[in-house]
CSV table of C-alpha atoms in Angstrom, one decimal:
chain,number,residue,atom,x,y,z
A,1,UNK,CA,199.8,19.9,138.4
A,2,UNK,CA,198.8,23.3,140.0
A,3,UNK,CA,197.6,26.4,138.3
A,4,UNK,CA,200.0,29.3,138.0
A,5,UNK,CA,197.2,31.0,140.0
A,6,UNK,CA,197.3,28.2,142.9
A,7,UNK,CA,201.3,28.0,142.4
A,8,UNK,CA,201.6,32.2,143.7
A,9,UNK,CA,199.3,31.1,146.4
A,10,UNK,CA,201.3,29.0,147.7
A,11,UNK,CA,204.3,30.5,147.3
A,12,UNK,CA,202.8,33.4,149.2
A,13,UNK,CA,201.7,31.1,152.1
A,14,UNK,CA,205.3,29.6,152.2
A,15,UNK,CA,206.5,33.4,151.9
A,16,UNK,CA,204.2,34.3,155.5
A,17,UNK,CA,205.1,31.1,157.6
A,18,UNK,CA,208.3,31.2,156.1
A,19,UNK,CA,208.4,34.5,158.2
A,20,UNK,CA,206.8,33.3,161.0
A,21,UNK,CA,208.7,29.9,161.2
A,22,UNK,CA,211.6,32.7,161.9
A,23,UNK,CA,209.6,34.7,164.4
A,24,UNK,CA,208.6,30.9,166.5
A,25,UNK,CA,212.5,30.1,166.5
A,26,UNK,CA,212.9,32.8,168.8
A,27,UNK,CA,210.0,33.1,170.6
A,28,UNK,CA,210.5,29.8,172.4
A,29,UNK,CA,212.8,32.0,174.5
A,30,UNK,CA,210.1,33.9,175.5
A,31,UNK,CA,209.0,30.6,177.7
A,32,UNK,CA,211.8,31.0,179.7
A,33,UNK,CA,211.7,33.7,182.5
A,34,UNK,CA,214.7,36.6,183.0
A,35,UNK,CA,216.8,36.1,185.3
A,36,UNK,CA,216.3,39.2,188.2
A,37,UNK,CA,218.8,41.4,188.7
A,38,UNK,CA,220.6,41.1,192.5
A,39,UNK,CA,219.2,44.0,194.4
A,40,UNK,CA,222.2,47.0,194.2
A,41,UNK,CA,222.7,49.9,195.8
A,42,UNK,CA,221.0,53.1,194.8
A,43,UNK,CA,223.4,54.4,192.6
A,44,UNK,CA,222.0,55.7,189.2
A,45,UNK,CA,220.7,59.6,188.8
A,46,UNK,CA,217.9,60.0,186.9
A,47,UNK,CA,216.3,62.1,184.9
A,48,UNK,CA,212.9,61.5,184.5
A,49,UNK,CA,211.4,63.6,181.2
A,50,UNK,CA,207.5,63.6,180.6
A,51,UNK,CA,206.8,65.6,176.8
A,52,UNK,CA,203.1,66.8,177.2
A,53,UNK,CA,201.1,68.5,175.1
A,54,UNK,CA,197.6,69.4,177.3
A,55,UNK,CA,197.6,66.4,179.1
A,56,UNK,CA,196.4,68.0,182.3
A,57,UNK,CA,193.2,65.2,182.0
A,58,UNK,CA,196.3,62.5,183.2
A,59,UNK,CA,199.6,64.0,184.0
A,60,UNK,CA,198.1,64.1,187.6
A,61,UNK,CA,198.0,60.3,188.3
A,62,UNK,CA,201.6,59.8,186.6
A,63,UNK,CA,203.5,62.4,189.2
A,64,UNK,CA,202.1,60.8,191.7
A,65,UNK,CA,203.8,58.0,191.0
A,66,UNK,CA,206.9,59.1,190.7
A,67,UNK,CA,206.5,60.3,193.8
A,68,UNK,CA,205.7,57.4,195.3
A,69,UNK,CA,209.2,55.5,194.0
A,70,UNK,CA,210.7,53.3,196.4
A,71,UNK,CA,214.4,55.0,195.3
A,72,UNK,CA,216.1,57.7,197.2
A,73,UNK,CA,214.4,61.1,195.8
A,74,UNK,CA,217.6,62.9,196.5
A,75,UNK,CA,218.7,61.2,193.0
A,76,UNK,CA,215.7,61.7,191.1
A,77,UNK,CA,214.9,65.1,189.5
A,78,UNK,CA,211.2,65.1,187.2
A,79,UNK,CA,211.4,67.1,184.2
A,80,UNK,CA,208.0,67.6,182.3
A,81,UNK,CA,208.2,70.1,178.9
A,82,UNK,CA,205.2,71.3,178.2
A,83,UNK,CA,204.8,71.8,174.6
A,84,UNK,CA,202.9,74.6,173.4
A,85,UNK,CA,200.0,73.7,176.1
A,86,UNK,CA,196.8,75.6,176.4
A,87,UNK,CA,195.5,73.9,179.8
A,88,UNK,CA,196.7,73.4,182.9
A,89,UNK,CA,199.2,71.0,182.4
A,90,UNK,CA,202.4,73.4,183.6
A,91,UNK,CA,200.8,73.8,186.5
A,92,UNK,CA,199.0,70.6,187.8
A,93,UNK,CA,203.2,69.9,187.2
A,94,UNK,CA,204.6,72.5,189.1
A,95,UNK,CA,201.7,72.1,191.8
A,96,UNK,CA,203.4,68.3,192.4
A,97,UNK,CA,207.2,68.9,192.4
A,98,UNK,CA,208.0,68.5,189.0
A,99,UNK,CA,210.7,70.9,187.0
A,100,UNK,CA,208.5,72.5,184.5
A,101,UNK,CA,209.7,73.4,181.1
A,102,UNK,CA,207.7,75.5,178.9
A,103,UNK,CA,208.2,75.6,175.3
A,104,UNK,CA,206.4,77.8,173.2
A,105,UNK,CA,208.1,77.7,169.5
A,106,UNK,CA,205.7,77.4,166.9
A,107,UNK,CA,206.3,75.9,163.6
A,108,UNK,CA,207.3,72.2,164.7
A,109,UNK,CA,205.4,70.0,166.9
A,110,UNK,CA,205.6,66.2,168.2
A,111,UNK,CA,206.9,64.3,170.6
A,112,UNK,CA,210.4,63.9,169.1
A,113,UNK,CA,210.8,67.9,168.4
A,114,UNK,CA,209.7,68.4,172.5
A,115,UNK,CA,212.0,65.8,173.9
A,116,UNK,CA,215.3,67.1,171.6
A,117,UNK,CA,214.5,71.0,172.9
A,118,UNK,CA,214.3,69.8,176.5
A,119,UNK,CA,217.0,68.2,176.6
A,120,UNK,CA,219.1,71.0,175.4
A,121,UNK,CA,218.0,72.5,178.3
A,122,UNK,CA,218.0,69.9,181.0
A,123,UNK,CA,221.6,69.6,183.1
A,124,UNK,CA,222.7,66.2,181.9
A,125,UNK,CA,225.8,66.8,183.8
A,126,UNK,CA,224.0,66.6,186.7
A,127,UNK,CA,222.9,62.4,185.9
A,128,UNK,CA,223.7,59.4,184.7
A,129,UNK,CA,220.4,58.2,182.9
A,130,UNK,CA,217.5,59.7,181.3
A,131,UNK,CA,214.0,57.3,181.8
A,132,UNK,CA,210.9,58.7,179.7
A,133,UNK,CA,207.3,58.4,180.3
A,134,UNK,CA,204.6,59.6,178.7
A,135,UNK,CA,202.5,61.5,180.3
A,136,UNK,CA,199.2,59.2,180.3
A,137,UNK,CA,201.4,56.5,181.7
A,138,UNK,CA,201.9,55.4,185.4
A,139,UNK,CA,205.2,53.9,186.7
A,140,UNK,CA,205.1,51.1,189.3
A,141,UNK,CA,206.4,52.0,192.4
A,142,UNK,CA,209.9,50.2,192.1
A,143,UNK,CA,210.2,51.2,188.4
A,144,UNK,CA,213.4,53.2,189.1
A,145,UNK,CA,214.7,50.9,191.7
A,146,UNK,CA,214.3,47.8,189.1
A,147,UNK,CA,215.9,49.9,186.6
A,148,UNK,CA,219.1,51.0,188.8
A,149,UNK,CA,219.4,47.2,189.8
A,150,UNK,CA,219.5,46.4,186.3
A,151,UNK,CA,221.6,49.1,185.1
A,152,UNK,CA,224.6,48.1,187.8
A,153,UNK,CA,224.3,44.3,186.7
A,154,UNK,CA,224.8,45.7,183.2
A,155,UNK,CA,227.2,48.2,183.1
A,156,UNK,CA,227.0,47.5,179.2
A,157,UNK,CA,223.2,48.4,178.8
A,158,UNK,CA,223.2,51.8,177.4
A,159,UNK,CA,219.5,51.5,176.2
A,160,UNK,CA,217.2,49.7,178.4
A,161,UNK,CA,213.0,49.1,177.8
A,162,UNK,CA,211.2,48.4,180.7
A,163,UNK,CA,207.8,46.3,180.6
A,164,UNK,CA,204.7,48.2,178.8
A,165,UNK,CA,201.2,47.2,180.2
A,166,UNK,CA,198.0,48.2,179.5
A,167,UNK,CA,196.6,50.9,181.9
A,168,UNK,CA,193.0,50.2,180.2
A,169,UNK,CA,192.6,47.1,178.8
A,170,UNK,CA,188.7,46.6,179.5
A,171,UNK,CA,187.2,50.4,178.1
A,172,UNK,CA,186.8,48.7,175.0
A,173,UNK,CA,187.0,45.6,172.3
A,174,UNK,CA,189.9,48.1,171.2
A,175,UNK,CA,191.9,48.4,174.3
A,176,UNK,CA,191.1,44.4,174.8
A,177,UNK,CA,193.0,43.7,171.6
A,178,UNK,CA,195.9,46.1,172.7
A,179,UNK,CA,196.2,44.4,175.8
A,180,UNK,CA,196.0,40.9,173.7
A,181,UNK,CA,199.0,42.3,171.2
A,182,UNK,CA,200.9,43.6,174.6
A,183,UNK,CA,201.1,40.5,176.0
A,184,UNK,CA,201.9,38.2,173.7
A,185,UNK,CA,204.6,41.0,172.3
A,186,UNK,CA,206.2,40.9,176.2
A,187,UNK,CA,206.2,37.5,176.2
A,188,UNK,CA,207.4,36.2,173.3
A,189,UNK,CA,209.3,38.8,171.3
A,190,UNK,CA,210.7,41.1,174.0
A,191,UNK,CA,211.3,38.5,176.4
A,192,UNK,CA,212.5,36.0,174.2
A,193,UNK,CA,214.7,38.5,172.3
A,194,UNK,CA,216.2,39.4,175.8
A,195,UNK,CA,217.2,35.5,176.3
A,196,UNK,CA,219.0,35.2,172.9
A,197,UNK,CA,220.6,38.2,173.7
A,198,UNK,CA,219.2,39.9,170.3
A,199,UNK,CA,218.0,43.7,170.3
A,200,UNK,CA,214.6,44.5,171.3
A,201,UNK,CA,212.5,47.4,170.3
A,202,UNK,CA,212.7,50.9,172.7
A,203,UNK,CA,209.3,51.2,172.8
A,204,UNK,CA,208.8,55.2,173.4
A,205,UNK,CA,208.0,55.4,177.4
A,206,UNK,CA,209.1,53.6,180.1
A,207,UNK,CA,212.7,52.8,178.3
A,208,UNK,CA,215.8,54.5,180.3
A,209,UNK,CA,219.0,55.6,178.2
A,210,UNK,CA,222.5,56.2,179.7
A,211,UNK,CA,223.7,59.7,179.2
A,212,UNK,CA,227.1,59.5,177.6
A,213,UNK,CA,225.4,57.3,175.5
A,214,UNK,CA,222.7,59.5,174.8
A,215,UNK,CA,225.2,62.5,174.0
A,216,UNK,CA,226.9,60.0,171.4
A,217,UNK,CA,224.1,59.3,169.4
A,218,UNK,CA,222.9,62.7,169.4
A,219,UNK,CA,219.3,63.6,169.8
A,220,UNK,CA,218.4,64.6,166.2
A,221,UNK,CA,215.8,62.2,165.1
A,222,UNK,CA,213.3,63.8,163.0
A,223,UNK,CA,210.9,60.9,161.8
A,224,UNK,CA,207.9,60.7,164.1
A,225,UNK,CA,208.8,57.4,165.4
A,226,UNK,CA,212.1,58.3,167.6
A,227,UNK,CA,211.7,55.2,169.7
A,228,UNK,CA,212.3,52.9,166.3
A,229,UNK,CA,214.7,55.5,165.5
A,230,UNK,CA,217.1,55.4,167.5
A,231,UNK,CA,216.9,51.1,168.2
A,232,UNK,CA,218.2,51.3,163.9
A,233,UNK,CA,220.9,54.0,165.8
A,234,UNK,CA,221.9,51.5,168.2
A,235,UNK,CA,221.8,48.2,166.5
A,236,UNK,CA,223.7,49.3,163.5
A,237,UNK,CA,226.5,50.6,165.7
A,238,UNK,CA,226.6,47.4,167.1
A,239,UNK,CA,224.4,47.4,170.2
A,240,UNK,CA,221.2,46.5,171.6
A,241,UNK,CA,218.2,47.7,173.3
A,242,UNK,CA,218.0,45.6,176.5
A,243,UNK,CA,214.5,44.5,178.5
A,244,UNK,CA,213.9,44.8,182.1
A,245,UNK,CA,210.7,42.6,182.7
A,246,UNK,CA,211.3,43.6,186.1
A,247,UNK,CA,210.4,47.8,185.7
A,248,UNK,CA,207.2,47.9,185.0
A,249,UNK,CA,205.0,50.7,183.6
A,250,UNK,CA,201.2,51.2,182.6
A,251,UNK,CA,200.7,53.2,178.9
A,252,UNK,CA,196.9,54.1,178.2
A,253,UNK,CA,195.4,52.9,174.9
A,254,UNK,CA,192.9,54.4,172.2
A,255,UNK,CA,189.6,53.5,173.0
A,256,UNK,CA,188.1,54.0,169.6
A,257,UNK,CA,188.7,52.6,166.7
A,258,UNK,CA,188.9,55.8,165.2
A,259,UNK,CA,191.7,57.2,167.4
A,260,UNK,CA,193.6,53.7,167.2
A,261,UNK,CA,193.4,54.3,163.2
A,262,UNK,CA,195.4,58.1,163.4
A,263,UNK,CA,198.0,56.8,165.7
A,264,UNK,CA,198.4,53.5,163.6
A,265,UNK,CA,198.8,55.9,160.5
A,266,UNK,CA,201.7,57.8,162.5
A,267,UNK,CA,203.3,54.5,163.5
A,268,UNK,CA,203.0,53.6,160.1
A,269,UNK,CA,204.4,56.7,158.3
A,270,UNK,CA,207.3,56.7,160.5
A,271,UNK,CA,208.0,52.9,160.2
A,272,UNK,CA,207.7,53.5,156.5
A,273,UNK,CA,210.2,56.4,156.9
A,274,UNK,CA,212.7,54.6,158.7
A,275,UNK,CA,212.6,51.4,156.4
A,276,UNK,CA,213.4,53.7,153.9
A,277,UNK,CA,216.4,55.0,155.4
A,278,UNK,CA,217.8,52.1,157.5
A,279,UNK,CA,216.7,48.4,155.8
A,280,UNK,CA,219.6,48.6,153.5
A,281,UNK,CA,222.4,49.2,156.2
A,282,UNK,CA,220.9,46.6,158.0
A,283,UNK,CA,221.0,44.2,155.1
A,284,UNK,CA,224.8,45.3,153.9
A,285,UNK,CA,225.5,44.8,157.8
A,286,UNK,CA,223.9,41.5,157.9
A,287,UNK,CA,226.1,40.9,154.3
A,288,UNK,CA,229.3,41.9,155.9
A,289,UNK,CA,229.2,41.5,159.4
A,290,UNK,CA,226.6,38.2,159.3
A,291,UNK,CA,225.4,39.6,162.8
A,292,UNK,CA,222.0,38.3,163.4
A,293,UNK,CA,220.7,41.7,165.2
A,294,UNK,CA,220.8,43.5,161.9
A,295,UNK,CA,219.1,40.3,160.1
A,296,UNK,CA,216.4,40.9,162.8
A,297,UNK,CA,216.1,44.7,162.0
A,298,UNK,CA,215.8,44.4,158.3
A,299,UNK,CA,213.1,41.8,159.1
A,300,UNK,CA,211.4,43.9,161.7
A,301,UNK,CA,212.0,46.7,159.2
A,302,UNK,CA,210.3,45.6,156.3
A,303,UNK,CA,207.5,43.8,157.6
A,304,UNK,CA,205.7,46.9,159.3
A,305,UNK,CA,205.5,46.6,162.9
A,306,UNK,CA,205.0,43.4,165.9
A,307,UNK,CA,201.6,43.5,165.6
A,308,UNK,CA,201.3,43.1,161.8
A,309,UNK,CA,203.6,39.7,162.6
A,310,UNK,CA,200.2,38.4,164.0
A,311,UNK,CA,197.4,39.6,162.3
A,312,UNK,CA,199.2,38.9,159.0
A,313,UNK,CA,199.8,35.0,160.1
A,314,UNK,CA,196.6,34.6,161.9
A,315,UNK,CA,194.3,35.4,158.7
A,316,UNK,CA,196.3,34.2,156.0
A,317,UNK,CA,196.0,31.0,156.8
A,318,UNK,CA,192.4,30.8,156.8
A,319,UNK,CA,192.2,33.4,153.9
A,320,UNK,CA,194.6,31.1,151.8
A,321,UNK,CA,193.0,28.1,152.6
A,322,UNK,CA,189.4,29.8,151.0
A,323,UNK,CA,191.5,31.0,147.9
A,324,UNK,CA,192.1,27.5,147.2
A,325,UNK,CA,189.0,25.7,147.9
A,326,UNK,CA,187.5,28.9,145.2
A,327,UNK,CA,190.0,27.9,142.9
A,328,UNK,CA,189.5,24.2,143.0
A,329,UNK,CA,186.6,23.0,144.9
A,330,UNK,CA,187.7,19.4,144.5
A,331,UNK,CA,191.2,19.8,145.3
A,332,UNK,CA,191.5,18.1,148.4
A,333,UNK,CA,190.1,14.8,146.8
A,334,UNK,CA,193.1,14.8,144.1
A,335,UNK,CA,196.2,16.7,144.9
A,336,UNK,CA,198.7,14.5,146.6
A,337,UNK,CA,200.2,17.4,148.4
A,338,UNK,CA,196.7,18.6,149.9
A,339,UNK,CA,199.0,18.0,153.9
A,340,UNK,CA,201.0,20.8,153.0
A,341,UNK,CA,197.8,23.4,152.2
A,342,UNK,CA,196.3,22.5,155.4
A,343,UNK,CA,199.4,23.2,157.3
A,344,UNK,CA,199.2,27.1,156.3
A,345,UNK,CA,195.3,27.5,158.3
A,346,UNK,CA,197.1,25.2,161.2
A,347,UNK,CA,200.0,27.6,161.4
A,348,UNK,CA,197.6,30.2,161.8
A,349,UNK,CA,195.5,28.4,164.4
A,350,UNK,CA,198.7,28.2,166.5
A,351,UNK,CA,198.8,31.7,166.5
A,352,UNK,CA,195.8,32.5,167.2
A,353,UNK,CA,195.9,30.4,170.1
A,354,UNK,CA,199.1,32.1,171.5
A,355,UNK,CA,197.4,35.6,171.2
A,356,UNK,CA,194.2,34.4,172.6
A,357,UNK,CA,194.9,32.0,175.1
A,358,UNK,CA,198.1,31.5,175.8
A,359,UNK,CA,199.7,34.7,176.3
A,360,UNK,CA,197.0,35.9,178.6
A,361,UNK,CA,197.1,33.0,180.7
A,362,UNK,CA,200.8,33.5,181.0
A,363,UNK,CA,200.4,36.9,182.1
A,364,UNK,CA,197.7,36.0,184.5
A,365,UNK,CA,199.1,32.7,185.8
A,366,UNK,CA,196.6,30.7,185.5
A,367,UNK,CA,194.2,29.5,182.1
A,368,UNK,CA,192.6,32.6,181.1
A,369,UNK,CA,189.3,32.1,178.2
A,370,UNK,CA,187.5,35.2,178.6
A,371,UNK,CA,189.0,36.6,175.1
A,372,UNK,CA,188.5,33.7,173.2
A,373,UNK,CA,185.3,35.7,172.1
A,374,UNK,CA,188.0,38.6,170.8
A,375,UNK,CA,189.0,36.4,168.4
A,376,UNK,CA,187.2,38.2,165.6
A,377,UNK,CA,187.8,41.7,167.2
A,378,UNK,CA,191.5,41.0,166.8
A,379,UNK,CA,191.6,39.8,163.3
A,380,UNK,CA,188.7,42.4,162.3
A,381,UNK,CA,191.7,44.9,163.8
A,382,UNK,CA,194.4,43.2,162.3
A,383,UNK,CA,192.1,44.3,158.5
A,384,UNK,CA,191.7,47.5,159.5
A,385,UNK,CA,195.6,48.2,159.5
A,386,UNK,CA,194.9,47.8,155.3
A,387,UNK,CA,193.8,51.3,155.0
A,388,UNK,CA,196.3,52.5,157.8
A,389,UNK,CA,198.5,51.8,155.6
A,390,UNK,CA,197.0,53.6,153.1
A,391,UNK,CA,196.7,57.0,155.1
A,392,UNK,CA,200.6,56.1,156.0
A,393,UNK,CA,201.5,56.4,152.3
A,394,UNK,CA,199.6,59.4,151.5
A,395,UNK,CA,200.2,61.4,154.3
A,396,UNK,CA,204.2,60.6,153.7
A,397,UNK,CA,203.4,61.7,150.2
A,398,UNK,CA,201.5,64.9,151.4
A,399,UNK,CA,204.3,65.8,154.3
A,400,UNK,CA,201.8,64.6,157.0
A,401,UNK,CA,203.0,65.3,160.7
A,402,UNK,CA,202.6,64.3,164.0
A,403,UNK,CA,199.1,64.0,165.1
A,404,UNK,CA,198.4,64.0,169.3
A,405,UNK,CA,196.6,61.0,170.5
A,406,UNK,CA,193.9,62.0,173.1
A,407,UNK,CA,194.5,60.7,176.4
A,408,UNK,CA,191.4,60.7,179.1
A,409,UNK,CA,191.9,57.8,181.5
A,410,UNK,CA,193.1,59.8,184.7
A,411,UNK,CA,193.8,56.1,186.8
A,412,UNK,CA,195.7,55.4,190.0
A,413,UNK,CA,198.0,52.7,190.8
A,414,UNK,CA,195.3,52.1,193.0
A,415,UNK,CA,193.1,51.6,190.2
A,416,UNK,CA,195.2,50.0,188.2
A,417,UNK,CA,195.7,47.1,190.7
A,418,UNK,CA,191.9,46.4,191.8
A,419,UNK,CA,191.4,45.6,188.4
């Protein structure tokens, strides 16, 4: 007979995999590849907007790349809105071909209050899609040309997220762990969401959004997380984000910890904003509808964020495991049910291995160990989101707003590839 103390710990463990035995269903999909779109004629006109903010350390390296797309420039046009900037970002812009808005309001700040002023100000008459990029990012040289095939093979796609890699995964044990959460999350929650044809997450840059669709919706987010924003917009009117494996681009990660902690906390406080706002018209969709897109939302919703999906299963395990063996040193020797407490640090043992091993040798093609010794960087990480959450809370509490995370890493393509 177990404790009341050892009965909550083990309905807690059956509470986490219960979760994750949800997640696994569908990331077996992700071991399947997508299917390419057929190669289409040029066809789509974009509007590519960059929202800066004195980013004229890597704005450089990302208009270069644009400029190097294999798609016909004639339907291309480069907006970058320069928000309140005190460098040289409006002009390294101007210097390279791009259309240069300057805002200079004062008052309200952040990505999401940029991109809604430029695009009352950008002719969207003029094309059919809008792609955004940050401006640390660089964008492969068939990005656009990926995206247009995909777009005409899917005239249904009116929000599409192309592949996010790490432009820095080796400038520290930090960046290695993004890198480690980026890949697995391609793999087997964007990829496998795309093959049973569930929603997956816009992820902020390198997504491309069809016009009238964009004019429906409306630009008028307000939380500082528009990218989960507007996926809640699209899913609970009954579409999906779709994936494009195919149109890749490169985002730049925190280096410190310190830096990775203040834009966690702004993931964070927006996540916590939007569960707020959109979990229960998920769950009275999922009630009346029984569509499994809005039972994925409220999941996504109220556990906060992919990456917590991992850490959270990885260490409980292990952490549960210890509980019991402090509760009951001899357990093992007398309770007949001592199979099912070992399955909970075996559940997170699979996970681990799919973080550490299996999703970088996926990405790489071949059986990659060299972060096997990460292991404790990334669950170390994965603790350090505990006070993240924290500094969400009270900063909600306190009105916090959007605070810029530094970019530095002015890479090339080039650079990018020789790595």
């Amino acid at each position: 007979m177990w404790s009341p103390a050892e009965t909550i710990l083990f309905a807690i463990g059956v509470l986490v995999y219960g979760y994750w035995a949800y997640q696994m269903s569908i990331a077996v999909n992700g071991l399947r590849a997508q299917p390419l779109a057929p190669t289409a004629k040029p066809l789509i006109r974009f509007a590519v907007l960059i929202p800066a903010h004195n980013e004229e350390r890597v704005i450089g390296p990302l208009l270069e790349s644009l400029a190097a797309q294999s798609y016909p420039c004639e339907l291309v046009t480069v907006y970058v809105s320069c928000d309140n900037c005190t460098d040289s970002t409006a002009q390294i812009a101007e210097r390279q071909g791009a259309r240069v808005l300057v805002r200079d309001e004062r008052g309200t700040s952040g990505k999401t209050a940029n991109i809604r002023w430029a695009l009352e100000r950008i002719p969207l008459d003029d094309y059919d899609v809008l792609a955004v990029f940050d401006a640390d990012n660089l964008v492969r040289e068939d990005f656009l040309k990926r995206m247009n095939d995909y777009l005409v093979a899917h005239p249904d796609a009116q929000a599409v997220q192309g592949y996010l890699e790490t432009k820095n995964p080796d400038d520290s044990w930090v960046t290695r762990v993004y890198a480690l959460q980026f890949w697995y999350t391609n793999r087997f929650w964007h990829r496998a969401r795309s093959n049973a044809g569930l929603s997956i997450n816009l992820g902020g840059t390198g997504e491309a959004l069809r016009i009238p669709a964009l004019r429906k919706w409306g630009w008028t987010w307000e939380s500082l997380t528009d990218d989960l924003e507007l996926t809640c917009r699209i899913i609970l009117a009954g579409g999906r984000v779709h994936w494009c494996e195919a149109a890749l681009a490169y985002d730049e990660k925190p280096v410190t910890e310190r830096a990775s902690r203040s834009q966690r906390a702004r993931w964070l406080q927006g996540h916590y904003y939007l569960a707020a706002l959109y979990a229960w018209p998920a769950l009275r969709g999922l009630l009346s509808r029984g569509r499994r897109q809005d039972l994925d939302l409220f999941f996504h919703l109220v556990v906060p964020g992919r990456a917590a999906t991992s850490y959270i299963t990885m260490f409980s395990g292990f952490a549960i495991i210890l509980i019991r063996w402090l509760l009951n040193p001899a357990w093992l020797s007398h309770d007949p049910r001592w199979w099912a407490w070992l399955s909970f640090p075996l559940f997170a043992l699979v996970q681990t291995i799919m973080v550490i091993v299996v999703a970088p040798s996926l990405h790489v093609r071949r059986l990659e160990l060299r972060y096997v010794p990460d292991v404790l960087s990334f669950l170390g990480y994965g603790v350090r989101w505990v006070p993240s959450m924290v500094d969400a809370i009270a900063a909600s509490r306190r009105g916090g707003g959007w605070v810029k995370t530094e970019h530095t890493r002015a890479l090339s393509l080039r650079d990018v590839h020789r790595k």
